[in-house]
């Protein structure tokens, strides 16, 4: 078993050194160590296991500024800004039901009943290419679906009907 070198610089940002804000044009900005980055990109390094920890902060040219260790350690206002940005970037409605699944010309076409975070339920059709990469099972609890437009959908296996699971069965690896 290897150990992590505690002297290794992972670029962890000190929360005292960051000040997130909404910049012109609706972009997320941050003032950090005397620099003002007017457009930053936030990415979850461990999106499933730790969605509010280890957040990469990069400038608009994708150069990493540093890693935010824990969003929950931020002030309430800063946390709301960061969580809002992450929720927009990682928008993922919940699959309530799989209405139909069809294989055609290398694509899988799915019609699903979805629920967004506000509780609105609606139907959505999407196309999925390369299902072995874009329909993923996480353990025995969750299915992630990525469509050709870059949208992602989350299904909790325990909440799907037997009919929905039967339609998805051929694609669950």
Short mmCIF file of N, CA and C in Angstrom, two decimals:
data_model
loop_
_atom_site.label_atom_id
_atom_site.label_comp_id
_atom_site.label_asym_id
_atom_site.label_seq_id
_atom_site.Cartn_x
_atom_site.Cartn_y
_atom_site.Cartn_z
N UNK A 1 0.85 -1.18 0.00
CA UNK A 1 0.00 0.00 0.00
C UNK A 1 0.90 1.24 0.00
N UNK A 2 0.62 2.14 -0.92
CA UNK A 2 1.42 3.36 -0.98
C UNK A 2 0.77 4.46 -0.14
N UNK A 3 1.59 5.41 0.25
CA UNK A 3 1.07 6.54 1.01
C UNK A 3 1.21 7.80 0.17
N UNK A 4 0.40 8.78 0.45
CA UNK A 4 0.45 10.04 -0.26
C UNK A 4 1.48 10.94 0.42
N UNK A 5 2.33 11.53 -0.39
CA UNK A 5 3.33 12.46 0.13
C UNK A 5 2.61 13.72 0.60
N UNK A 6 2.64 13.99 1.89
CA UNK A 6 1.94 15.15 2.44
C UNK A 6 2.58 16.46 2.03
N UNK A 7 3.79 16.42 1.48
CA UNK A 7 4.44 17.63 1.00
C UNK A 7 4.12 17.93 -0.46
N UNK A 8 3.39 17.05 -1.10
CA UNK A 8 3.03 17.23 -2.50
C UNK A 8 2.07 18.41 -2.65
N UNK A 9 2.39 19.33 -3.56
CA UNK A 9 1.55 20.50 -3.80
C UNK A 9 0.50 20.15 -4.85
N UNK A 10 -0.75 19.99 -4.42
CA UNK A 10 -1.84 19.67 -5.33
C UNK A 10 -2.56 20.92 -5.81
N UNK A 11 -2.10 22.08 -5.39
CA UNK A 11 -2.73 23.32 -5.81
C UNK A 11 -4.04 23.61 -5.09
N UNK A 12 -4.15 23.14 -3.86
CA UNK A 12 -5.35 23.37 -3.07
C UNK A 12 -5.45 24.87 -2.75
N UNK A 13 -6.62 25.44 -3.02
CA UNK A 13 -6.85 26.86 -2.75
C UNK A 13 -7.29 27.06 -1.30
N UNK A 14 -6.74 28.05 -0.66
CA UNK A 14 -7.18 28.42 0.68
C UNK A 14 -8.44 29.27 0.52
N UNK A 15 -9.52 28.93 1.22
CA UNK A 15 -10.78 29.66 1.03
C UNK A 15 -10.66 31.13 1.42
N UNK A 16 -9.65 31.47 2.21
CA UNK A 16 -9.43 32.88 2.56
C UNK A 16 -8.88 33.67 1.37
N UNK A 17 -8.34 32.95 0.37
CA UNK A 17 -7.72 33.60 -0.78
C UNK A 17 -8.65 33.70 -2.00
N UNK A 18 -9.88 33.20 -1.90
CA UNK A 18 -10.78 33.21 -3.06
C UNK A 18 -12.03 34.02 -2.77
N UNK A 19 -12.48 34.73 -3.79
CA UNK A 19 -13.73 35.50 -3.71
C UNK A 19 -14.45 35.33 -5.05
N UNK A 20 -15.45 34.43 -5.05
CA UNK A 20 -16.21 34.17 -6.27
C UNK A 20 -17.26 35.26 -6.47
N UNK A 21 -17.55 35.57 -7.72
CA UNK A 21 -18.57 36.57 -8.04
C UNK A 21 -19.14 36.29 -9.42
N UNK A 22 -20.29 36.91 -9.72
CA UNK A 22 -20.88 36.81 -11.04
C UNK A 22 -20.34 37.97 -11.87
N UNK A 23 -19.63 37.64 -12.94
CA UNK A 23 -19.00 38.65 -13.79
C UNK A 23 -19.96 39.08 -14.90
N UNK A 24 -19.52 40.07 -15.65
CA UNK A 24 -20.29 40.56 -16.79
C UNK A 24 -20.58 39.41 -17.75
N UNK A 25 -21.78 39.38 -18.26
CA UNK A 25 -22.18 38.31 -19.17
C UNK A 25 -22.68 37.06 -18.46
N UNK A 26 -22.75 37.11 -17.12
CA UNK A 26 -23.25 35.97 -16.37
C UNK A 26 -22.21 34.91 -16.07
N UNK A 27 -20.95 35.17 -16.41
CA UNK A 27 -19.90 34.19 -16.14
C UNK A 27 -19.54 34.18 -14.67
N UNK A 28 -18.98 33.07 -14.22
CA UNK A 28 -18.44 32.97 -12.87
C UNK A 28 -17.05 33.56 -12.89
N UNK A 29 -16.76 34.44 -11.95
CA UNK A 29 -15.44 35.02 -11.82
C UNK A 29 -14.89 34.72 -10.44
N UNK A 30 -13.58 34.90 -10.27
CA UNK A 30 -12.97 34.71 -8.96
C UNK A 30 -11.77 35.64 -8.83
N UNK A 31 -11.65 36.22 -7.67
CA UNK A 31 -10.45 36.96 -7.30
C UNK A 31 -9.65 36.03 -6.41
N UNK A 32 -8.42 35.80 -6.80
CA UNK A 32 -7.61 34.81 -6.10
C UNK A 32 -6.15 35.27 -6.06
N UNK A 33 -5.62 35.44 -4.87
CA UNK A 33 -4.21 35.80 -4.67
C UNK A 33 -3.80 37.01 -5.51
N UNK A 34 -4.63 38.05 -5.49
CA UNK A 34 -4.31 39.28 -6.19
C UNK A 34 -4.65 39.29 -7.67
N UNK A 35 -5.09 38.19 -8.21
CA UNK A 35 -5.48 38.10 -9.62
C UNK A 35 -7.00 38.13 -9.72
N UNK A 36 -7.51 38.72 -10.81
CA UNK A 36 -8.95 38.75 -11.05
C UNK A 36 -9.23 37.98 -12.33
N UNK A 37 -9.87 36.82 -12.19
CA UNK A 37 -10.24 35.98 -13.32
C UNK A 37 -11.72 36.20 -13.59
N UNK A 38 -12.03 36.86 -14.69
CA UNK A 38 -13.41 37.26 -14.97
C UNK A 38 -14.27 36.15 -15.58
N UNK A 39 -13.65 35.02 -15.93
CA UNK A 39 -14.39 33.89 -16.48
C UNK A 39 -13.66 32.61 -16.07
N UNK A 40 -14.25 31.90 -15.12
CA UNK A 40 -13.64 30.64 -14.68
C UNK A 40 -14.60 29.49 -14.93
N UNK A 41 -14.01 28.32 -15.01
CA UNK A 41 -14.77 27.08 -15.23
C UNK A 41 -14.57 26.21 -14.00
N UNK A 42 -15.67 25.73 -13.43
CA UNK A 42 -15.62 24.84 -12.27
C UNK A 42 -15.92 23.43 -12.73
N UNK A 43 -15.09 22.47 -12.28
CA UNK A 43 -15.31 21.07 -12.62
C UNK A 43 -15.16 20.22 -11.37
N UNK A 44 -16.06 19.26 -11.25
CA UNK A 44 -15.98 18.31 -10.14
C UNK A 44 -14.94 17.25 -10.49
N UNK A 45 -13.95 17.08 -9.61
CA UNK A 45 -12.94 16.05 -9.84
C UNK A 45 -13.50 14.68 -9.50
N UNK A 46 -14.34 14.61 -8.47
CA UNK A 46 -14.96 13.35 -8.04
C UNK A 46 -16.47 13.56 -7.99
N UNK A 47 -17.13 13.67 -9.17
CA UNK A 47 -18.53 14.10 -9.21
C UNK A 47 -19.53 13.17 -8.53
N UNK A 48 -19.24 11.91 -8.46
CA UNK A 48 -20.20 10.97 -7.87
C UNK A 48 -19.98 10.83 -6.37
N UNK A 49 -18.76 10.51 -5.96
CA UNK A 49 -18.49 10.26 -4.55
C UNK A 49 -18.48 11.54 -3.71
N UNK A 50 -17.95 12.63 -4.27
CA UNK A 50 -17.79 13.88 -3.51
C UNK A 50 -18.17 15.08 -4.38
N UNK A 51 -19.46 15.28 -4.63
CA UNK A 51 -19.86 16.36 -5.55
C UNK A 51 -19.56 17.77 -5.05
N UNK A 52 -19.35 17.95 -3.76
CA UNK A 52 -19.05 19.29 -3.22
C UNK A 52 -17.62 19.39 -2.69
N UNK A 53 -16.77 18.45 -3.08
CA UNK A 53 -15.37 18.49 -2.66
C UNK A 53 -14.48 18.34 -3.89
N UNK A 54 -13.30 18.86 -3.78
CA UNK A 54 -12.30 18.77 -4.85
C UNK A 54 -12.86 19.31 -6.17
N UNK A 55 -13.05 20.62 -6.19
CA UNK A 55 -13.57 21.31 -7.36
C UNK A 55 -12.41 22.02 -8.05
N UNK A 56 -12.17 21.67 -9.30
CA UNK A 56 -11.12 22.32 -10.08
C UNK A 56 -11.62 23.68 -10.53
N UNK A 57 -10.80 24.71 -10.34
CA UNK A 57 -11.10 26.07 -10.78
C UNK A 57 -10.09 26.40 -11.87
N UNK A 58 -10.58 26.62 -13.10
CA UNK A 58 -9.70 26.91 -14.23
C UNK A 58 -10.11 28.21 -14.90
N UNK A 59 -9.16 28.87 -15.55
CA UNK A 59 -9.49 30.09 -16.27
C UNK A 59 -10.16 29.74 -17.60
N UNK A 60 -10.56 30.77 -18.36
CA UNK A 60 -11.30 30.52 -19.61
C UNK A 60 -10.45 29.82 -20.67
N UNK A 61 -9.15 29.78 -20.49
CA UNK A 61 -8.27 29.05 -21.41
C UNK A 61 -7.98 27.63 -20.89
N UNK A 62 -8.69 27.25 -19.86
CA UNK A 62 -8.62 25.91 -19.27
C UNK A 62 -7.32 25.67 -18.49
N UNK A 63 -6.66 26.72 -18.06
CA UNK A 63 -5.47 26.59 -17.22
C UNK A 63 -5.94 26.58 -15.76
N UNK A 64 -5.59 25.51 -15.07
CA UNK A 64 -6.07 25.38 -13.69
C UNK A 64 -5.45 26.43 -12.78
N UNK A 65 -6.33 27.09 -12.03
CA UNK A 65 -5.93 28.07 -11.03
C UNK A 65 -5.64 27.35 -9.72
N UNK A 66 -6.46 26.35 -9.42
CA UNK A 66 -6.28 25.57 -8.20
C UNK A 66 -7.49 24.70 -7.95
N UNK A 67 -7.45 24.02 -6.82
CA UNK A 67 -8.52 23.09 -6.45
C UNK A 67 -9.14 23.56 -5.14
N UNK A 68 -10.45 23.69 -5.16
CA UNK A 68 -11.21 24.04 -3.96
C UNK A 68 -11.51 22.72 -3.23
N UNK A 69 -10.97 22.58 -2.03
CA UNK A 69 -11.08 21.30 -1.31
C UNK A 69 -12.52 20.98 -0.89
N UNK A 70 -13.26 21.99 -0.39
CA UNK A 70 -14.59 21.70 0.15
C UNK A 70 -15.48 22.93 0.01
N UNK A 71 -16.50 22.82 -0.83
CA UNK A 71 -17.43 23.92 -1.07
C UNK A 71 -18.17 24.29 0.21
N UNK A 72 -18.45 23.31 1.05
CA UNK A 72 -19.22 23.57 2.27
C UNK A 72 -18.46 24.45 3.26
N UNK A 73 -17.15 24.61 3.07
CA UNK A 73 -16.36 25.47 3.96
C UNK A 73 -16.47 26.96 3.58
N UNK A 74 -17.03 27.24 2.42
CA UNK A 74 -17.19 28.63 1.98
C UNK A 74 -18.29 29.33 2.77
N UNK A 75 -18.30 30.65 2.73
CA UNK A 75 -19.40 31.41 3.35
C UNK A 75 -20.69 31.06 2.62
N UNK A 76 -21.80 31.34 3.23
CA UNK A 76 -23.10 31.00 2.64
C UNK A 76 -23.28 31.61 1.25
N UNK A 77 -22.91 32.88 1.09
CA UNK A 77 -23.07 33.56 -0.19
C UNK A 77 -22.13 32.96 -1.25
N UNK A 78 -20.87 32.70 -0.87
CA UNK A 78 -19.91 32.11 -1.80
C UNK A 78 -20.33 30.69 -2.18
N UNK A 79 -20.81 29.95 -1.19
CA UNK A 79 -21.25 28.58 -1.45
C UNK A 79 -22.43 28.57 -2.42
N UNK A 80 -23.37 29.48 -2.26
CA UNK A 80 -24.53 29.55 -3.16
C UNK A 80 -24.09 29.82 -4.60
N UNK A 81 -23.13 30.72 -4.78
CA UNK A 81 -22.62 31.01 -6.13
C UNK A 81 -21.96 29.77 -6.75
N UNK A 82 -21.09 29.13 -5.99
CA UNK A 82 -20.36 27.97 -6.51
C UNK A 82 -21.32 26.80 -6.78
N UNK A 83 -22.22 26.51 -5.84
CA UNK A 83 -23.17 25.42 -6.06
C UNK A 83 -24.09 25.71 -7.24
N UNK A 84 -24.50 26.96 -7.40
CA UNK A 84 -25.33 27.33 -8.55
C UNK A 84 -24.62 27.07 -9.86
N UNK A 85 -23.36 27.45 -9.92
CA UNK A 85 -22.56 27.22 -11.13
C UNK A 85 -22.38 25.73 -11.40
N UNK A 86 -22.08 24.95 -10.36
CA UNK A 86 -21.92 23.50 -10.52
C UNK A 86 -23.24 22.85 -10.95
N UNK A 87 -24.35 23.29 -10.37
CA UNK A 87 -25.65 22.73 -10.75
C UNK A 87 -25.99 23.02 -12.20
N UNK A 88 -25.61 24.20 -12.69
CA UNK A 88 -25.83 24.51 -14.10
C UNK A 88 -24.96 23.65 -15.00
N UNK A 89 -23.70 23.50 -14.62
CA UNK A 89 -22.76 22.72 -15.43
C UNK A 89 -23.11 21.24 -15.41
N UNK A 90 -23.54 20.75 -14.27
CA UNK A 90 -23.82 19.33 -14.12
C UNK A 90 -25.32 19.06 -14.04
N UNK A 91 -26.11 19.83 -14.78
CA UNK A 91 -27.55 19.62 -14.80
C UNK A 91 -27.83 18.19 -15.22
N UNK A 92 -28.60 17.48 -14.43
CA UNK A 92 -28.86 16.07 -14.69
C UNK A 92 -30.25 15.69 -14.19
N UNK A 93 -31.27 15.81 -15.06
CA UNK A 93 -32.60 15.42 -14.61
C UNK A 93 -32.67 13.92 -14.28
N UNK A 94 -33.62 13.57 -13.46
CA UNK A 94 -33.80 12.18 -13.02
C UNK A 94 -34.74 11.46 -13.96
N UNK A 95 -34.35 10.26 -14.37
CA UNK A 95 -35.19 9.42 -15.21
C UNK A 95 -36.23 8.76 -14.32
N UNK A 96 -37.50 9.04 -14.60
CA UNK A 96 -38.59 8.45 -13.83
C UNK A 96 -39.12 7.17 -14.49
N UNK A 97 -39.06 7.16 -15.84
CA UNK A 97 -39.60 6.03 -16.60
C UNK A 97 -38.93 6.01 -17.97
N UNK A 98 -38.66 4.82 -18.49
CA UNK A 98 -38.17 4.66 -19.86
C UNK A 98 -39.37 4.22 -20.69
N UNK A 99 -39.80 5.10 -21.58
CA UNK A 99 -41.00 4.85 -22.38
C UNK A 99 -40.69 3.93 -23.55
N UNK A 100 -39.59 4.21 -24.27
CA UNK A 100 -39.21 3.35 -25.39
C UNK A 100 -37.71 3.44 -25.64
N UNK A 101 -37.18 2.37 -26.24
CA UNK A 101 -35.78 2.29 -26.62
C UNK A 101 -35.73 1.61 -27.99
N UNK A 102 -35.03 2.25 -28.95
CA UNK A 102 -34.90 1.68 -30.29
C UNK A 102 -33.46 1.81 -30.77
N UNK A 103 -32.94 0.72 -31.36
CA UNK A 103 -31.63 0.73 -32.00
C UNK A 103 -31.82 1.03 -33.48
N UNK A 104 -31.11 2.07 -33.98
CA UNK A 104 -31.18 2.40 -35.40
C UNK A 104 -29.85 2.96 -35.86
N UNK A 105 -29.27 2.33 -36.87
CA UNK A 105 -28.08 2.87 -37.53
C UNK A 105 -26.96 3.29 -36.58
N UNK A 106 -26.69 2.46 -35.57
CA UNK A 106 -25.60 2.74 -34.66
C UNK A 106 -25.94 3.66 -33.49
N UNK A 107 -27.16 4.11 -33.43
CA UNK A 107 -27.62 4.96 -32.33
C UNK A 107 -28.72 4.24 -31.57
N UNK A 108 -28.84 4.60 -30.30
CA UNK A 108 -29.97 4.14 -29.50
C UNK A 108 -30.83 5.37 -29.25
N UNK A 109 -32.10 5.28 -29.63
CA UNK A 109 -33.03 6.38 -29.44
C UNK A 109 -33.91 6.04 -28.24
N UNK A 110 -33.94 6.94 -27.27
CA UNK A 110 -34.68 6.72 -26.04
C UNK A 110 -35.71 7.80 -25.84
N UNK A 111 -36.87 7.39 -25.40
CA UNK A 111 -37.89 8.34 -24.94
C UNK A 111 -38.06 8.06 -23.46
N UNK A 112 -37.92 9.14 -22.67
CA UNK A 112 -37.94 8.98 -21.21
C UNK A 112 -38.88 9.99 -20.58
N UNK A 113 -39.37 9.66 -19.42
CA UNK A 113 -40.09 10.61 -18.58
C UNK A 113 -39.08 11.08 -17.53
N UNK A 114 -38.86 12.39 -17.48
CA UNK A 114 -37.84 12.97 -16.62
C UNK A 114 -38.45 13.88 -15.57
N UNK A 115 -37.70 14.10 -14.50
CA UNK A 115 -38.09 15.08 -13.49
C UNK A 115 -36.88 15.97 -13.23
N UNK A 116 -37.10 17.30 -13.33
CA UNK A 116 -35.99 18.23 -13.07
C UNK A 116 -35.93 18.54 -11.57
N UNK A 117 -34.95 19.33 -11.18
CA UNK A 117 -34.74 19.64 -9.75
C UNK A 117 -35.89 20.43 -9.14
N UNK A 118 -36.66 21.13 -9.99
CA UNK A 118 -37.80 21.89 -9.50
C UNK A 118 -39.05 21.01 -9.36
N UNK A 119 -38.95 19.73 -9.76
CA UNK A 119 -40.05 18.80 -9.62
C UNK A 119 -40.94 18.67 -10.85
N UNK A 120 -40.65 19.44 -11.91
CA UNK A 120 -41.46 19.36 -13.13
C UNK A 120 -41.17 18.05 -13.85
N UNK A 121 -42.22 17.35 -14.25
CA UNK A 121 -42.08 16.09 -14.97
C UNK A 121 -42.42 16.33 -16.44
N UNK A 122 -41.58 15.82 -17.33
CA UNK A 122 -41.78 16.02 -18.76
C UNK A 122 -41.18 14.85 -19.55
N UNK A 123 -41.61 14.70 -20.80
CA UNK A 123 -41.08 13.66 -21.68
C UNK A 123 -39.94 14.23 -22.50
N UNK A 124 -38.95 13.39 -22.79
CA UNK A 124 -37.78 13.83 -23.57
C UNK A 124 -37.30 12.67 -24.42
N UNK A 125 -37.01 12.95 -25.68
CA UNK A 125 -36.41 11.97 -26.58
C UNK A 125 -34.95 12.35 -26.76
N UNK A 126 -34.09 11.35 -26.86
CA UNK A 126 -32.68 11.63 -27.08
C UNK A 126 -32.04 10.49 -27.86
N UNK A 127 -30.88 10.80 -28.43
CA UNK A 127 -30.09 9.80 -29.17
C UNK A 127 -28.79 9.56 -28.42
N UNK A 128 -28.39 8.31 -28.38
CA UNK A 128 -27.17 7.92 -27.67
C UNK A 128 -26.30 7.14 -28.64
N UNK A 129 -25.05 7.54 -28.77
CA UNK A 129 -24.09 6.82 -29.61
C UNK A 129 -23.11 6.13 -28.69
N UNK A 130 -22.63 4.97 -29.11
CA UNK A 130 -21.65 4.20 -28.34
C UNK A 130 -22.15 3.95 -26.92
N UNK A 131 -23.19 3.14 -26.82
CA UNK A 131 -23.85 2.91 -25.53
C UNK A 131 -22.92 2.31 -24.47
N UNK A 132 -21.90 1.58 -24.90
CA UNK A 132 -20.99 1.00 -23.90
C UNK A 132 -20.22 2.09 -23.14
N UNK A 133 -20.08 3.27 -23.72
CA UNK A 133 -19.42 4.38 -23.05
C UNK A 133 -20.41 5.38 -22.47
N UNK A 134 -21.60 5.47 -23.04
CA UNK A 134 -22.53 6.55 -22.68
C UNK A 134 -23.74 6.12 -21.88
N UNK A 135 -23.83 4.85 -21.55
CA UNK A 135 -24.79 4.37 -20.56
C UNK A 135 -23.95 3.62 -19.55
N UNK A 136 -23.80 4.18 -18.36
CA UNK A 136 -22.91 3.62 -17.35
C UNK A 136 -23.68 3.26 -16.09
N UNK A 137 -23.35 2.12 -15.55
CA UNK A 137 -23.92 1.69 -14.28
C UNK A 137 -22.88 1.93 -13.20
N UNK A 138 -23.30 2.62 -12.15
CA UNK A 138 -22.42 2.87 -11.01
C UNK A 138 -22.85 1.97 -9.88
N UNK A 139 -22.06 0.95 -9.63
CA UNK A 139 -22.44 -0.03 -8.62
C UNK A 139 -23.73 -0.70 -9.04
N UNK A 140 -24.61 -0.91 -8.10
CA UNK A 140 -25.91 -1.50 -8.44
C UNK A 140 -27.04 -0.53 -8.14
N UNK A 141 -26.72 0.78 -8.06
CA UNK A 141 -27.72 1.75 -7.65
C UNK A 141 -28.10 2.78 -8.71
N UNK A 142 -27.13 3.22 -9.51
CA UNK A 142 -27.34 4.38 -10.37
C UNK A 142 -26.94 4.08 -11.81
N UNK A 143 -27.71 4.64 -12.75
CA UNK A 143 -27.37 4.59 -14.17
C UNK A 143 -27.20 6.02 -14.65
N UNK A 144 -26.07 6.30 -15.33
CA UNK A 144 -25.85 7.59 -15.96
C UNK A 144 -25.98 7.41 -17.46
N UNK A 145 -26.72 8.32 -18.10
CA UNK A 145 -26.95 8.28 -19.54
C UNK A 145 -26.47 9.61 -20.11
N UNK A 146 -25.63 9.54 -21.16
CA UNK A 146 -25.12 10.74 -21.83
C UNK A 146 -25.60 10.71 -23.27
N UNK A 147 -26.31 11.76 -23.72
CA UNK A 147 -26.80 11.77 -25.10
C UNK A 147 -25.82 12.47 -26.03
N UNK A 148 -26.12 12.46 -27.33
CA UNK A 148 -25.21 13.03 -28.33
C UNK A 148 -25.09 14.55 -28.22
N UNK A 149 -26.02 15.19 -27.54
CA UNK A 149 -25.97 16.64 -27.36
C UNK A 149 -25.20 17.06 -26.11
N UNK A 150 -24.64 16.08 -25.38
CA UNK A 150 -23.88 16.39 -24.18
C UNK A 150 -24.71 16.46 -22.91
N UNK A 151 -26.01 16.16 -23.00
CA UNK A 151 -26.86 16.15 -21.82
C UNK A 151 -26.63 14.87 -21.04
N UNK A 152 -26.84 14.93 -19.75
CA UNK A 152 -26.71 13.74 -18.91
C UNK A 152 -27.99 13.54 -18.11
N UNK A 153 -28.30 12.28 -17.88
CA UNK A 153 -29.51 11.91 -17.15
C UNK A 153 -29.11 10.87 -16.11
N UNK A 154 -29.78 10.90 -14.97
CA UNK A 154 -29.48 9.98 -13.87
C UNK A 154 -30.72 9.16 -13.55
N UNK A 155 -30.53 7.86 -13.40
CA UNK A 155 -31.63 6.98 -13.01
C UNK A 155 -31.22 6.18 -11.79
N UNK A 156 -32.08 6.16 -10.80
CA UNK A 156 -31.85 5.30 -9.63
C UNK A 156 -32.55 3.96 -9.93
N UNK A 157 -31.79 2.90 -10.02
CA UNK A 157 -32.31 1.60 -10.43
C UNK A 157 -33.48 1.18 -9.55
N UNK A 158 -33.40 1.41 -8.26
CA UNK A 158 -34.47 1.00 -7.34
C UNK A 158 -35.78 1.73 -7.62
N UNK A 159 -35.72 2.91 -8.26
CA UNK A 159 -36.94 3.69 -8.52
C UNK A 159 -37.56 3.43 -9.87
N UNK A 160 -36.89 2.65 -10.73
CA UNK A 160 -37.43 2.36 -12.05
C UNK A 160 -38.38 1.17 -12.00
N UNK A 161 -39.40 1.22 -12.84
CA UNK A 161 -40.34 0.11 -12.92
C UNK A 161 -39.68 -1.10 -13.59
N UNK A 162 -40.27 -2.26 -13.44
CA UNK A 162 -39.75 -3.47 -14.07
C UNK A 162 -39.74 -3.32 -15.59
N UNK A 163 -40.76 -2.63 -16.14
CA UNK A 163 -40.82 -2.42 -17.58
C UNK A 163 -39.66 -1.53 -18.05
N UNK A 164 -39.35 -0.50 -17.29
CA UNK A 164 -38.23 0.38 -17.64
C UNK A 164 -36.91 -0.38 -17.59
N UNK A 165 -36.72 -1.16 -16.53
CA UNK A 165 -35.49 -1.94 -16.41
C UNK A 165 -35.34 -2.95 -17.53
N UNK A 166 -36.45 -3.55 -17.94
CA UNK A 166 -36.42 -4.52 -19.04
C UNK A 166 -35.98 -3.84 -20.34
N UNK A 167 -36.44 -2.60 -20.58
CA UNK A 167 -36.06 -1.86 -21.78
C UNK A 167 -34.58 -1.46 -21.75
N UNK A 168 -34.04 -1.20 -20.56
CA UNK A 168 -32.65 -0.80 -20.42
C UNK A 168 -31.68 -1.97 -20.28
N UNK A 169 -32.19 -3.14 -19.95
CA UNK A 169 -31.36 -4.28 -19.58
C UNK A 169 -30.23 -4.58 -20.56
N UNK A 170 -30.48 -4.51 -21.84
CA UNK A 170 -29.45 -4.83 -22.85
C UNK A 170 -28.29 -3.84 -22.84
N UNK A 171 -28.48 -2.69 -22.23
CA UNK A 171 -27.46 -1.63 -22.25
C UNK A 171 -26.76 -1.42 -20.91
N UNK A 172 -27.15 -2.18 -19.91
CA UNK A 172 -26.54 -2.04 -18.58
C UNK A 172 -25.36 -2.99 -18.46
N UNK A 173 -24.17 -2.41 -18.33
CA UNK A 173 -22.94 -3.21 -18.24
C UNK A 173 -22.37 -3.14 -16.85
#
